[in-house]
N, C-alpha and C. Protein backbone atom coordinates (compact mmCIF):
# COMPACT_ATOMS: atom_id res chain seq x y z
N UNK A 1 97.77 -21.87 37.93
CA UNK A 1 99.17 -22.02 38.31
C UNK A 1 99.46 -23.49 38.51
N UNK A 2 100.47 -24.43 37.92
CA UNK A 2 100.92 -25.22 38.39
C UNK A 2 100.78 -25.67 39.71
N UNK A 3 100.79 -26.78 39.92
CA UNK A 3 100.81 -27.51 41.24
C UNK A 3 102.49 -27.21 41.75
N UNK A 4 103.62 -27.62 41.14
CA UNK A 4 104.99 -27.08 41.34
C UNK A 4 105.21 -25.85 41.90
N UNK A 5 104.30 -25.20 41.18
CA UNK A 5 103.93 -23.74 41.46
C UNK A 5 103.70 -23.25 42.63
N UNK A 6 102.98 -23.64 42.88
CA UNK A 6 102.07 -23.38 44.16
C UNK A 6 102.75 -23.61 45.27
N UNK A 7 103.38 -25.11 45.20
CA UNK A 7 104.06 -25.35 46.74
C UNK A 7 105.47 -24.81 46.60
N UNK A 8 105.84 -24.84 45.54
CA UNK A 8 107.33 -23.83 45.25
C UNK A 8 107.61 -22.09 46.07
N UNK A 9 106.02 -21.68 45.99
CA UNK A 9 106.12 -20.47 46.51
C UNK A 9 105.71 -20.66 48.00
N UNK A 10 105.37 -21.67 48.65
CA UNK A 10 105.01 -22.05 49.98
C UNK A 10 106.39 -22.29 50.65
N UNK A 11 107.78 -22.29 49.70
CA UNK A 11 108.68 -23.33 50.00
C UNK A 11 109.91 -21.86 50.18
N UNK A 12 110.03 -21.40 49.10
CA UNK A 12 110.52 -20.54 49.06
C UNK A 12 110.76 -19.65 50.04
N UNK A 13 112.50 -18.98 50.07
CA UNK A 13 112.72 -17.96 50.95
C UNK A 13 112.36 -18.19 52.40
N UNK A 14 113.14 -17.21 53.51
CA UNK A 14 112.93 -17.40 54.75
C UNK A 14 111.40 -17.07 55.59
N UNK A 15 110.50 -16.67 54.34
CA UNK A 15 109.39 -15.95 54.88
C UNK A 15 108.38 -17.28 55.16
N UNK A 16 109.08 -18.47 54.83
CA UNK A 16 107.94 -20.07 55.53
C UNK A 16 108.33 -19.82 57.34
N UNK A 17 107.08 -20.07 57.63
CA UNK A 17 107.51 -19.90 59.24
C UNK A 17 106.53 -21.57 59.82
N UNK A 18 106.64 -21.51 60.64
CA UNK A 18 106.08 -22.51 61.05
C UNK A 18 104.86 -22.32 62.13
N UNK A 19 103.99 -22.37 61.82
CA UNK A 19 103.18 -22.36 62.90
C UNK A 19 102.23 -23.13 63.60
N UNK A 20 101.59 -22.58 64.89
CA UNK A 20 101.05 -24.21 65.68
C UNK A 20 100.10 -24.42 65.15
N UNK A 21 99.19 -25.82 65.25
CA UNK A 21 97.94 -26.20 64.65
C UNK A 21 97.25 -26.48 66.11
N UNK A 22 95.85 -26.87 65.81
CA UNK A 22 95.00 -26.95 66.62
C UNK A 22 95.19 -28.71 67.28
N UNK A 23 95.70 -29.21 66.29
CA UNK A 23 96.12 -30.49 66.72
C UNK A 23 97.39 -30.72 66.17
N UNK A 24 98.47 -30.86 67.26
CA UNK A 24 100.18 -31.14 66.98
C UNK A 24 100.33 -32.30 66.22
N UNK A 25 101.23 -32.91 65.23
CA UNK A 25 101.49 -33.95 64.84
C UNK A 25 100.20 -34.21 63.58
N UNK A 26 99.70 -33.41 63.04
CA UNK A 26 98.21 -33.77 62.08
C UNK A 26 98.95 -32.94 61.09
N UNK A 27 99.08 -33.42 59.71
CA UNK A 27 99.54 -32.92 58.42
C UNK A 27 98.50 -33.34 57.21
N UNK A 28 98.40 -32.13 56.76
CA UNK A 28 97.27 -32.23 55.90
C UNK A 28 98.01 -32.19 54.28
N UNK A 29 97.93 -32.59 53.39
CA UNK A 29 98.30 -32.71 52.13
C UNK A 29 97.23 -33.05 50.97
N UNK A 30 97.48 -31.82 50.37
CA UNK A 30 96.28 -32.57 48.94
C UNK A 30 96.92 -32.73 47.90
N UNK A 31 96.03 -33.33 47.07
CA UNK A 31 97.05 -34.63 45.93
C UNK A 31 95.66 -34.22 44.74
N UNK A 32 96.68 -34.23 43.55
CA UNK A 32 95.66 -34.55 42.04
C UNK A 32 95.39 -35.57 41.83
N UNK A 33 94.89 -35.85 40.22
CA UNK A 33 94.51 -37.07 40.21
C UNK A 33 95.55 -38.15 40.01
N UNK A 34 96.89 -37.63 39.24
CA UNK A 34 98.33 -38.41 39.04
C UNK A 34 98.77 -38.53 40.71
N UNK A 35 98.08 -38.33 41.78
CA UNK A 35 99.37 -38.18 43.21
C UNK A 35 100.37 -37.15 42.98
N UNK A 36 100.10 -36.18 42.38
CA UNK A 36 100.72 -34.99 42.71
C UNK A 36 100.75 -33.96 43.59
N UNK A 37 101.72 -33.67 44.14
CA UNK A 37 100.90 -32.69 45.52
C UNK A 37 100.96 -31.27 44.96
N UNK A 38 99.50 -30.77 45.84
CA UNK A 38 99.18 -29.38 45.42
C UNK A 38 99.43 -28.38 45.96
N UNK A 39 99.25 -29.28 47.44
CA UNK A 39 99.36 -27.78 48.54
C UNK A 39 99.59 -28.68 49.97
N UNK A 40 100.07 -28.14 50.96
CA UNK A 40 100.11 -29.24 52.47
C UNK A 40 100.46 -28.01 53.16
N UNK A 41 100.01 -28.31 54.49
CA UNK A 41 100.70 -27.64 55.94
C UNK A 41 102.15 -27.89 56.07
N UNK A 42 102.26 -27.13 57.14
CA UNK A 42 103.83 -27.16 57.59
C UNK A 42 104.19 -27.94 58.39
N UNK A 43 102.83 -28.82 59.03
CA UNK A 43 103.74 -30.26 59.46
C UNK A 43 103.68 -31.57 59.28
N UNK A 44 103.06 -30.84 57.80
CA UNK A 44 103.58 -32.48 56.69
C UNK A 44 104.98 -32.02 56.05
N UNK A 45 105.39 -31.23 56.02
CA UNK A 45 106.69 -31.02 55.79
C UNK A 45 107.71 -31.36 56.69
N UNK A 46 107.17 -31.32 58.04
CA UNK A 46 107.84 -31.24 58.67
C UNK A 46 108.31 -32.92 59.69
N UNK A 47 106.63 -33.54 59.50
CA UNK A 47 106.29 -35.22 59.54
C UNK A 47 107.67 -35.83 58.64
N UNK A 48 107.38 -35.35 56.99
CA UNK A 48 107.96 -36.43 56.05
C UNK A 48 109.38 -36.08 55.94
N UNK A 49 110.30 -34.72 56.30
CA UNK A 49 111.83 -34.09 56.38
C UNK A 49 111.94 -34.89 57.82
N UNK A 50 111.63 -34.93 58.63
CA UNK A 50 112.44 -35.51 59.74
C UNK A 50 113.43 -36.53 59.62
N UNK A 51 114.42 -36.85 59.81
CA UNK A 51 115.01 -35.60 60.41
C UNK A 51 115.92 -34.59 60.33
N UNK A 52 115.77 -34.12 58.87
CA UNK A 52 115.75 -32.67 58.20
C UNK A 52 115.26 -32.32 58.59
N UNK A 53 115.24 -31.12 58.83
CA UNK A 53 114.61 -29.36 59.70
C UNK A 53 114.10 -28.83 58.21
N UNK A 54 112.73 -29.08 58.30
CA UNK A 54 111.79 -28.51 57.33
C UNK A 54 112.19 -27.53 56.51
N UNK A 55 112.94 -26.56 57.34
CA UNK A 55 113.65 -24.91 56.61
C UNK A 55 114.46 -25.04 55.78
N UNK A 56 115.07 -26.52 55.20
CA UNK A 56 115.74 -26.80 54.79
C UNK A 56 115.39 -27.40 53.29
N UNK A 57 114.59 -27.99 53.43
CA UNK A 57 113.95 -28.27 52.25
C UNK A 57 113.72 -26.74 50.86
N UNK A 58 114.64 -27.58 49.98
CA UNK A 58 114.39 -26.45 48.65
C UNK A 58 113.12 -26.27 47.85
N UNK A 59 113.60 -27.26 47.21
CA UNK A 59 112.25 -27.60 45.96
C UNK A 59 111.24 -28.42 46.99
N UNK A 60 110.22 -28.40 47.11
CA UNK A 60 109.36 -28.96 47.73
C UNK A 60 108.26 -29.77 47.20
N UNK A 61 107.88 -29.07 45.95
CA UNK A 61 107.32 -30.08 44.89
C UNK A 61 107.73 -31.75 44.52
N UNK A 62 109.29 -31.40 44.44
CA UNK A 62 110.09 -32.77 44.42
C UNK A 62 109.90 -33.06 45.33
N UNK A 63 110.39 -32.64 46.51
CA UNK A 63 111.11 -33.64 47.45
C UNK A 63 109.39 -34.34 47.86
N UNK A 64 108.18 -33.42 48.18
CA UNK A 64 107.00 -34.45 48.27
C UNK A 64 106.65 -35.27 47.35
N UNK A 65 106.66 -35.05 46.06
CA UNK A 65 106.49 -36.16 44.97
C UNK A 65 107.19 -37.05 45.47
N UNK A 66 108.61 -37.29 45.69
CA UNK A 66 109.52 -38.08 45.65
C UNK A 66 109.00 -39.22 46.54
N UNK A 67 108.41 -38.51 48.17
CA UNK A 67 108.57 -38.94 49.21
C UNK A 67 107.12 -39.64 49.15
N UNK A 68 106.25 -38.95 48.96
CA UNK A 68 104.76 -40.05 48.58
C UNK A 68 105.11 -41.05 48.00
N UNK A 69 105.40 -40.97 46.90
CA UNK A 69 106.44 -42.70 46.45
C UNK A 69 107.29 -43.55 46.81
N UNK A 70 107.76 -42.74 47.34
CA UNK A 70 108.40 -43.85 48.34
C UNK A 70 108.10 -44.51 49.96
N UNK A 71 107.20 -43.46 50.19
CA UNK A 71 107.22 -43.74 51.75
C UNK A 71 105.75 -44.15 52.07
N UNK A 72 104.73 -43.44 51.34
CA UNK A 72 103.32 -43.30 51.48
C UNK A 72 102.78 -44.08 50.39
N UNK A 73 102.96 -45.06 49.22
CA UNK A 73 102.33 -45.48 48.56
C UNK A 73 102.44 -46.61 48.61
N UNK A 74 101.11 -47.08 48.52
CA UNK A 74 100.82 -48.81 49.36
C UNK A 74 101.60 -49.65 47.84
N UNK A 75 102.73 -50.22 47.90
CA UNK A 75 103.01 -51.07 47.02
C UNK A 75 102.64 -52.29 47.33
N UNK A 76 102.49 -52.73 48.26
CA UNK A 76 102.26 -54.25 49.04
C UNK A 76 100.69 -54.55 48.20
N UNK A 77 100.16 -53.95 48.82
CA UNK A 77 99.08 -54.46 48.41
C UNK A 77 98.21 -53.12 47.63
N UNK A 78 98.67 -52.98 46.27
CA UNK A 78 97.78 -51.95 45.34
C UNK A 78 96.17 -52.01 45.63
N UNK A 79 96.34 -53.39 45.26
CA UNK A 79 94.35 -52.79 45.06
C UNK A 79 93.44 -52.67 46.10
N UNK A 80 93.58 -52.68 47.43
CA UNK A 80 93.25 -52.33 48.65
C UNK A 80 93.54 -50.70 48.81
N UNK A 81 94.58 -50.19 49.01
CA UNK A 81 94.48 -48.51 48.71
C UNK A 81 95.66 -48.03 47.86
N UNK A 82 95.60 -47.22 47.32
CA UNK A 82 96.90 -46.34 46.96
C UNK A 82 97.92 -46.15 47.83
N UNK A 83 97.41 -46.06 49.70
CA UNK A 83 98.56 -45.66 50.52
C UNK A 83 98.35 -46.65 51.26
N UNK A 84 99.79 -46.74 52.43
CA UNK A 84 100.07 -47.33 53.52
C UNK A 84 98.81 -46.54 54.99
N UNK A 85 98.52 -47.62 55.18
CA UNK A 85 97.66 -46.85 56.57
C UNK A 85 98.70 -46.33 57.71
N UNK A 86 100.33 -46.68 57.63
CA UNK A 86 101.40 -46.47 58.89
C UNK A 86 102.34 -46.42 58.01
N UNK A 87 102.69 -45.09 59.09
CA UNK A 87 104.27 -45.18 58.36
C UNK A 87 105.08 -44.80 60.06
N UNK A 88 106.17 -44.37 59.45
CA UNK A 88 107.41 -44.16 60.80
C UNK A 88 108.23 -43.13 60.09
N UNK A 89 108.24 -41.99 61.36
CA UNK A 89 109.39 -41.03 60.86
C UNK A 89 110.13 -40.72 61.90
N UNK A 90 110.98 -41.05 61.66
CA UNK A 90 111.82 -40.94 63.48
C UNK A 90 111.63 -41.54 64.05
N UNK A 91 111.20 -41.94 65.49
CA UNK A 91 110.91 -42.49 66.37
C UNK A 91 109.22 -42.95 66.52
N UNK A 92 108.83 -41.52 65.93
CA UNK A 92 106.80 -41.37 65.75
C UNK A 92 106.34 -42.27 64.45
N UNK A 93 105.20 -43.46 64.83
CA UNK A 93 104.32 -43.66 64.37
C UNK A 93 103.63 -43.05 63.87
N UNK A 94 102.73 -43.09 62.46
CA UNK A 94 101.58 -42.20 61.61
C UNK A 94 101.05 -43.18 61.15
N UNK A 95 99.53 -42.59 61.38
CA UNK A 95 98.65 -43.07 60.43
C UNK A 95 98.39 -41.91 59.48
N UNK A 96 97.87 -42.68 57.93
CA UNK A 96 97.96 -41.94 57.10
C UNK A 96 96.10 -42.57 56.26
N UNK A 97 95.55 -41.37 56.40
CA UNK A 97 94.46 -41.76 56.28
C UNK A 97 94.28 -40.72 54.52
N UNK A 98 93.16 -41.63 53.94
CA UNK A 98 93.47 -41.02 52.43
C UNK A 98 91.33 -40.62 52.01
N UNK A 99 91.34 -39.38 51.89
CA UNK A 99 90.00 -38.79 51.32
C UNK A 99 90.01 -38.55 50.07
N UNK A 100 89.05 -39.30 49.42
CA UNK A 100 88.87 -39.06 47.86
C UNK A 100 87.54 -37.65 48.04
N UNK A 101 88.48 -36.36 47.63
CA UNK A 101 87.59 -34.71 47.54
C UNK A 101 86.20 -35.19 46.78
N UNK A 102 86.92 -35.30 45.45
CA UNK A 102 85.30 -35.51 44.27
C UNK A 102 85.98 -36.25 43.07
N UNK A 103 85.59 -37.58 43.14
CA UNK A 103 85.44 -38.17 42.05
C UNK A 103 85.00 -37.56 40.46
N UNK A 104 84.27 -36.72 40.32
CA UNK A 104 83.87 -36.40 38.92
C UNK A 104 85.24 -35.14 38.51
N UNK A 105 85.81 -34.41 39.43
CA UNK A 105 86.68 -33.35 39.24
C UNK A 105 87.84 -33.64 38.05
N UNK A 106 88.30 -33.40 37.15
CA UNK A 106 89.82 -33.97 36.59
C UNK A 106 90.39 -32.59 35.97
N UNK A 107 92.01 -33.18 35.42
CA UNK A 107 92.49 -32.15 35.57
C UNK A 107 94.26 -32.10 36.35
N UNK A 108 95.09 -31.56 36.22
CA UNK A 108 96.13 -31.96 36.91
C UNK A 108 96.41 -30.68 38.59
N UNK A 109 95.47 -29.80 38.14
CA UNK A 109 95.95 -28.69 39.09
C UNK A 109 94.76 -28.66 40.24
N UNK A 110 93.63 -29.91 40.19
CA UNK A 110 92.57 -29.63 40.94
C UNK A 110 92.85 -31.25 42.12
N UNK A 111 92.26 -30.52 43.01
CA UNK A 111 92.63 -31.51 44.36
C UNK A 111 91.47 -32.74 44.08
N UNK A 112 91.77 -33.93 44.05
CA UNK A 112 91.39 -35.22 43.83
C UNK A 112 91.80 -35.92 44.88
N UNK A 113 92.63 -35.80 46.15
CA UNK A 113 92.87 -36.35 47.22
C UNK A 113 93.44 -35.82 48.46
N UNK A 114 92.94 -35.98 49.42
CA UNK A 114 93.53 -35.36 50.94
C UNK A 114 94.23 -36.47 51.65
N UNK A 115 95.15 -36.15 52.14
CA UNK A 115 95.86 -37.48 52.77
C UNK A 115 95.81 -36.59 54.36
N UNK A 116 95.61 -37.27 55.14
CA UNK A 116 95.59 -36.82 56.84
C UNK A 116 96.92 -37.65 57.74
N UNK A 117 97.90 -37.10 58.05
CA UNK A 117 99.04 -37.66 58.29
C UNK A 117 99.05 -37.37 59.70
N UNK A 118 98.37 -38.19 60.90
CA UNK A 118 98.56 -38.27 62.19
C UNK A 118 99.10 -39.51 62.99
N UNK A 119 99.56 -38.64 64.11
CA UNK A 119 100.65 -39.71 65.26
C UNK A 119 99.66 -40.79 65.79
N UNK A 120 100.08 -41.85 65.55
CA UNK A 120 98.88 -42.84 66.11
C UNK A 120 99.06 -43.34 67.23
N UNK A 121 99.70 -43.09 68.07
CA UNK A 121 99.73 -42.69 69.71
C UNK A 121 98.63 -42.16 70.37
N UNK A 122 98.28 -40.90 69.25
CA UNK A 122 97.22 -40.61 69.75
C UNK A 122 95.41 -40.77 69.03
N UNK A 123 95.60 -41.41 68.02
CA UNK A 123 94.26 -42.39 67.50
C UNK A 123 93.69 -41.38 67.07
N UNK A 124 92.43 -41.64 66.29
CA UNK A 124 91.10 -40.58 66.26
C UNK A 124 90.52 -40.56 67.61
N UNK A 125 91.64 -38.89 67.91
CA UNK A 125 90.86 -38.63 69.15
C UNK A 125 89.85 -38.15 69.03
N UNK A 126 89.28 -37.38 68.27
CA UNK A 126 88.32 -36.43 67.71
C UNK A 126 86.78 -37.28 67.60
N UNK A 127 87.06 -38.52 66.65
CA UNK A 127 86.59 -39.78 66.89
C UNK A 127 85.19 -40.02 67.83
N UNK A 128 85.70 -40.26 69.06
CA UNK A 128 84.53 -40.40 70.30
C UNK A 128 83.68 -39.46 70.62
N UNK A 129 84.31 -37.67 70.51
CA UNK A 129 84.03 -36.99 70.45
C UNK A 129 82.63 -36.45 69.60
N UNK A 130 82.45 -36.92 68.15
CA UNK A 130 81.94 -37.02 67.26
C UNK A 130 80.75 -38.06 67.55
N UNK A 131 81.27 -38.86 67.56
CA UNK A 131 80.23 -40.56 68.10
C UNK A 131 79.51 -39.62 69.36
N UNK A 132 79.80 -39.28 70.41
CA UNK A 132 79.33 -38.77 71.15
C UNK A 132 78.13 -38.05 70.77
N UNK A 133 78.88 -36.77 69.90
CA UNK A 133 77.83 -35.70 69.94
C UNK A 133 76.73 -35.98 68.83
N UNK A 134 76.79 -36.76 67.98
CA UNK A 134 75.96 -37.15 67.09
C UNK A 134 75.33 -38.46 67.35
N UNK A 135 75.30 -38.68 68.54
CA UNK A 135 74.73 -40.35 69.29
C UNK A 135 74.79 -41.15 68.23
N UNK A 136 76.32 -41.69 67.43
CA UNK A 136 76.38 -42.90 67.04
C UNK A 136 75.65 -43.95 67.79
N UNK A 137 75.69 -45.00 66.96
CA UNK A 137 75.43 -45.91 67.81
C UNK A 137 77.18 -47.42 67.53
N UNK A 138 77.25 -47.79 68.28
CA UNK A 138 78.83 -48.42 68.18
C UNK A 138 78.74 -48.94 66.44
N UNK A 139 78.17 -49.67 65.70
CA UNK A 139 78.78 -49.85 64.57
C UNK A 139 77.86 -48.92 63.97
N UNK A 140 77.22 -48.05 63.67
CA UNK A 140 77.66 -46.77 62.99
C UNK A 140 79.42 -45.88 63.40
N UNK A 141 79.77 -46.01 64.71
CA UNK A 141 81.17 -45.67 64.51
C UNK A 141 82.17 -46.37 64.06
N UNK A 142 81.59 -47.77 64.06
CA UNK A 142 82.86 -48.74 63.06
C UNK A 142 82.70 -48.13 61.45
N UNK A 143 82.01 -47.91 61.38
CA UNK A 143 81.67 -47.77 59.60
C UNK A 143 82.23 -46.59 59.65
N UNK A 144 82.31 -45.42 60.18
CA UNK A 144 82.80 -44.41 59.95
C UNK A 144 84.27 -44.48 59.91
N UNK A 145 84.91 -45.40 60.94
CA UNK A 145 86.05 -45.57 61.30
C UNK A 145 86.74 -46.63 59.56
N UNK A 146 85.83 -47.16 59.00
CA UNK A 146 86.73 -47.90 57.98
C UNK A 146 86.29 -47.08 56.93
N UNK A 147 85.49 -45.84 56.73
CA UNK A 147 85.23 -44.70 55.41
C UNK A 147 86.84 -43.82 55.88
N UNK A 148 86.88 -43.33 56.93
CA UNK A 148 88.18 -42.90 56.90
C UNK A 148 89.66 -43.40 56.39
N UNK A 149 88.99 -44.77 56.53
CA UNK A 149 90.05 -45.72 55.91
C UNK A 149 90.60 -45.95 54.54
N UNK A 150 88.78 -45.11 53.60
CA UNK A 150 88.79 -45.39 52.66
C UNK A 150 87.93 -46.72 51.75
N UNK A 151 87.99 -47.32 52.75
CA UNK A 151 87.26 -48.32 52.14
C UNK A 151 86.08 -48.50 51.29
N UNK A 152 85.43 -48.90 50.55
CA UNK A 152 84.48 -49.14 49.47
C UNK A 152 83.76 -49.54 50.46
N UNK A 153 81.96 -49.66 50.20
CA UNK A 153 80.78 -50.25 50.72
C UNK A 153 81.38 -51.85 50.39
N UNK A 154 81.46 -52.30 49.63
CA UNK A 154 82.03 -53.92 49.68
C UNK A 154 82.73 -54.17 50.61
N UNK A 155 83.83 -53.60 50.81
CA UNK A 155 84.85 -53.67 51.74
C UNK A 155 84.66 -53.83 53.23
N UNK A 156 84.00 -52.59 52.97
CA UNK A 156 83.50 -52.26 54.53
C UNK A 156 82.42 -53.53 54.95
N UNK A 157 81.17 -53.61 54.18
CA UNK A 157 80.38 -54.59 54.26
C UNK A 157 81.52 -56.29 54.51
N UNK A 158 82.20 -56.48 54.03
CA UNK A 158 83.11 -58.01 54.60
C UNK A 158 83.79 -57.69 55.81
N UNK A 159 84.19 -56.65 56.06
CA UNK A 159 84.97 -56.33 57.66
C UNK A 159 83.79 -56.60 58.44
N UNK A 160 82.57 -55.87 58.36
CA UNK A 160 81.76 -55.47 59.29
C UNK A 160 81.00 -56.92 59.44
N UNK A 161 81.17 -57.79 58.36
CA UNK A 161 80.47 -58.71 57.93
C UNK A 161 79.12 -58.36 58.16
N UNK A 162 78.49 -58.00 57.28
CA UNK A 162 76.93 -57.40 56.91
C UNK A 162 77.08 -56.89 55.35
N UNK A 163 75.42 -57.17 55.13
CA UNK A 163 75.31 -56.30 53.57
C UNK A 163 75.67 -55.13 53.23
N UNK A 164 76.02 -55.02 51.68
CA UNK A 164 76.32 -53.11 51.60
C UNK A 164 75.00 -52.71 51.40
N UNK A 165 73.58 -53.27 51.93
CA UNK A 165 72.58 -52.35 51.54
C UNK A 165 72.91 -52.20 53.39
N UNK A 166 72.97 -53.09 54.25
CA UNK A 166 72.97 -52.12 55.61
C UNK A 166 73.97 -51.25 55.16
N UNK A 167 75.10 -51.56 55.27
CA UNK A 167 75.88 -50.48 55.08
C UNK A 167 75.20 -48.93 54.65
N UNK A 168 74.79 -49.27 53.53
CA UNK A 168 74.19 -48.08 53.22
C UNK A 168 73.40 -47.38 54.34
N UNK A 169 72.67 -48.48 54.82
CA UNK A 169 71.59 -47.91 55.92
C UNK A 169 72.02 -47.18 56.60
N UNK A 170 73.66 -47.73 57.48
CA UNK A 170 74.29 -47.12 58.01
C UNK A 170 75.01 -45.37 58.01
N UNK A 171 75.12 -45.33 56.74
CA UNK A 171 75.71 -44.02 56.61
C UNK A 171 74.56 -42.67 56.16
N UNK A 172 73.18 -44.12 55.90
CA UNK A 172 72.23 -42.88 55.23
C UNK A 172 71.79 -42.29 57.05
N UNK A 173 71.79 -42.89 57.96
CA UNK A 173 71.48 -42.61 59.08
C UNK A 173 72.14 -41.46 59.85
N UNK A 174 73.70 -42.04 59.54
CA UNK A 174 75.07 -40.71 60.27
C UNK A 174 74.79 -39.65 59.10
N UNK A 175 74.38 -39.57 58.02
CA UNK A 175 74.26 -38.58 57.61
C UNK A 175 73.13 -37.53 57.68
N UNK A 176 71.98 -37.90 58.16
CA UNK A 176 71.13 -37.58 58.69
C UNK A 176 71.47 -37.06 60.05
N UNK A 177 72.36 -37.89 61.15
CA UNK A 177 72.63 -37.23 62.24
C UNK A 177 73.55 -36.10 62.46
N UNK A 178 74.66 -36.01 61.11
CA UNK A 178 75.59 -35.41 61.19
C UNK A 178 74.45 -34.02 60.28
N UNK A 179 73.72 -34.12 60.09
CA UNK A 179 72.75 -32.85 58.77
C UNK A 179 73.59 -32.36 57.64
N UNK A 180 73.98 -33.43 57.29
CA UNK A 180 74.87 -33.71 55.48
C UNK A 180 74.21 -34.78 54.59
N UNK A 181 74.65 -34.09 53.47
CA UNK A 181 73.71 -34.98 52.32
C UNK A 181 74.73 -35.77 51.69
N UNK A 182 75.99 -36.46 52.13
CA UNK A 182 76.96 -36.99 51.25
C UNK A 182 78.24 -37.59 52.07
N UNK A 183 78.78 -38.81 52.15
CA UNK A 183 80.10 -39.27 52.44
C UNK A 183 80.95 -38.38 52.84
N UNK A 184 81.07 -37.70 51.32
CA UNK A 184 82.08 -35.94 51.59
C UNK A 184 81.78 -35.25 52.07
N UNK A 185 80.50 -35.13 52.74
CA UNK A 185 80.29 -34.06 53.78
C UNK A 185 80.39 -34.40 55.28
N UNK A 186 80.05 -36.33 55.63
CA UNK A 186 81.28 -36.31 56.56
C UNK A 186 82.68 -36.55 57.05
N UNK A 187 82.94 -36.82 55.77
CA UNK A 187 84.91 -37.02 56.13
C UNK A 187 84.74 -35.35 56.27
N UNK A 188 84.51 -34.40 55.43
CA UNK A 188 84.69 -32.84 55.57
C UNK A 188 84.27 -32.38 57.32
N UNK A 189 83.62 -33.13 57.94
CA UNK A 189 83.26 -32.74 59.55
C UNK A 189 84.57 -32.95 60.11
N UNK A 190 85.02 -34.66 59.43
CA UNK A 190 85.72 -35.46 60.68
C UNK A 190 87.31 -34.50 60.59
N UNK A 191 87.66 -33.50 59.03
CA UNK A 191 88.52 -32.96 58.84
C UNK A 191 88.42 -31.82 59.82
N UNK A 192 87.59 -30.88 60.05
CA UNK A 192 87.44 -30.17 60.42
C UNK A 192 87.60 -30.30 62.01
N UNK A 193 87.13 -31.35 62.20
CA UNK A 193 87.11 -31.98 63.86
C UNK A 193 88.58 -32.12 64.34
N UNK A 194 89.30 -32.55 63.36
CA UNK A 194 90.70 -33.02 63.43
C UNK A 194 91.10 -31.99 64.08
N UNK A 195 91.20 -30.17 63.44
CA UNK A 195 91.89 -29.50 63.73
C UNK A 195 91.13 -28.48 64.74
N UNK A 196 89.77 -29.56 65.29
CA UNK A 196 89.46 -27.96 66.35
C UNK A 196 89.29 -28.62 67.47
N UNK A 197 88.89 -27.90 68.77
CA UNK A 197 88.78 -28.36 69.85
C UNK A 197 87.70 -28.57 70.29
N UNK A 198 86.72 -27.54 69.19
CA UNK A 198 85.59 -26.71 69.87
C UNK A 198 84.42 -27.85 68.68
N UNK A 199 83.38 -27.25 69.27
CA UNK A 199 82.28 -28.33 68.62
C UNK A 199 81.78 -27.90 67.44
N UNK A 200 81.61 -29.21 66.37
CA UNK A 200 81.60 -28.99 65.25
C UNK A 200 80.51 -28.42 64.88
C-alpha cells in the first residue's frame, strides 16, 4: 500500500481519536528514503497542526510532506543533518531528533527514517535513567547523547575531541552494557525508553 495510503486511512473520518502516550509531547514519525512520511502518532499531528486542532486536518499525507519541508528540514546547514535539531510550535519548544532504521533497506514504502519530535523543556529525560541503569560512564553518555543526534563517528569524534577508533571503543562498550549487537539496537532501547516508565 502506498505511503499516502496508509496515513490517508489513519486520517480519515471521525473514527481518529486521540489518545494518551506514555510520554506527553513525544511524536513519533517515520519517513522513506525520499522524506516521505509513512506512518506517525497522533501527537505529531497534533505537535506540527498547532494551532489547528488535529481533527481537522484532511489529507494528511500532504499536509506532513508539506510541513517536513518546511518546518523540519535543516536548510541552513544541509550537510550536517537533513533536519533542524529545534523547532517551535506555538509557544512549545521541540527537539527533533532523526534515526536512520537501516541503511541497506530501499524502496519508497519501507521506513528509512524515524524522526522523535519532543518538548525540550523537558530534555532526554529517559536519558539519566538509562546512563543509570546501564552504569554509563559520563562520556559514554555524551556519545550516546550526539548518536541521537545523529551524528557520524567523525563528527562525534571532533565534538568529543578524541579518535573515531575511541569512539568506537565507546559504543562497542554501551553495547555490550546495553546486550545489543548494533547502534540500531540502541537508539531502538532509547525509543522504547522514550515511551515507557518502566525499565527497559
Amino acid at each position: 500500500m502506498p505511503s499516502g495510503a496508509i496515513l490517508a486511512l489513519t486520517a480519515s473520518g471521525p473514527s481518529r481519536q486521540t489518545r494518551p502516550l506514555a510520554n506527553q509531547g513525544v511524536g513519533l514519525l517515520l519517513l522513506d528514503s525520499s522524506l516521505n512520511p509513512i506512518s506517525c502518532n497522533d501527537e505529531t499531528i497534533r505537535i506540527l497542526s498547532y494551532p489547528e486542532a488535529s481533527q481537522h486536518v484532511k489529507r494528511l499525507d500532504v499536509f506532513l510532506r508539506d510541513t517536513i519541508r518546511a518546518r523540519l528540514l535543516n536548510t541552513q546547514y544541509p550537510q550536517n543533518s537533513h533536519f533542524v535539531t529545534e523547532f517551535v510550535s506555538g509557544k512549545r519548544r521541540y527537539r527533533c531528533w532523526a534515526f536512520h532504521l537501516n541503511r541497506h533497506l530501499r524502496g519508497s514504502s519501507r521506513p528509512a527514517l524515524e524522526l522523535l519530535l519532543e518538548r525540550s523543556t523537558s530534555g532526554l529525560l529517559f536519558l539519566p535513567r538509562i546512563a543509570q541503569q546501564f552504569k554509563f560512564s559520563r562520556r559514554e553518555q555524551q556519545a550516546v547523547v550526539l548518536l541521537l543526534q545523529g551524528l557520524t563517528n567523525k563528527e562525534i569524534a571532533n565534538r568529543m575531541n578524541i579518535s573515531p577508533n575511541t569512539v568506537n571503543t565507546f559504543f562497542r562498550l554501551i553495547m555490550i552494557k546495553m546486550g545489543v549487537s548494533s547502534r540500531s539496537g540502541i537508539l531502538a532501547r532509547m525509543i522504547r525508553a522514550s515511551f515507557s516508565n518502566t525499565s527497559i
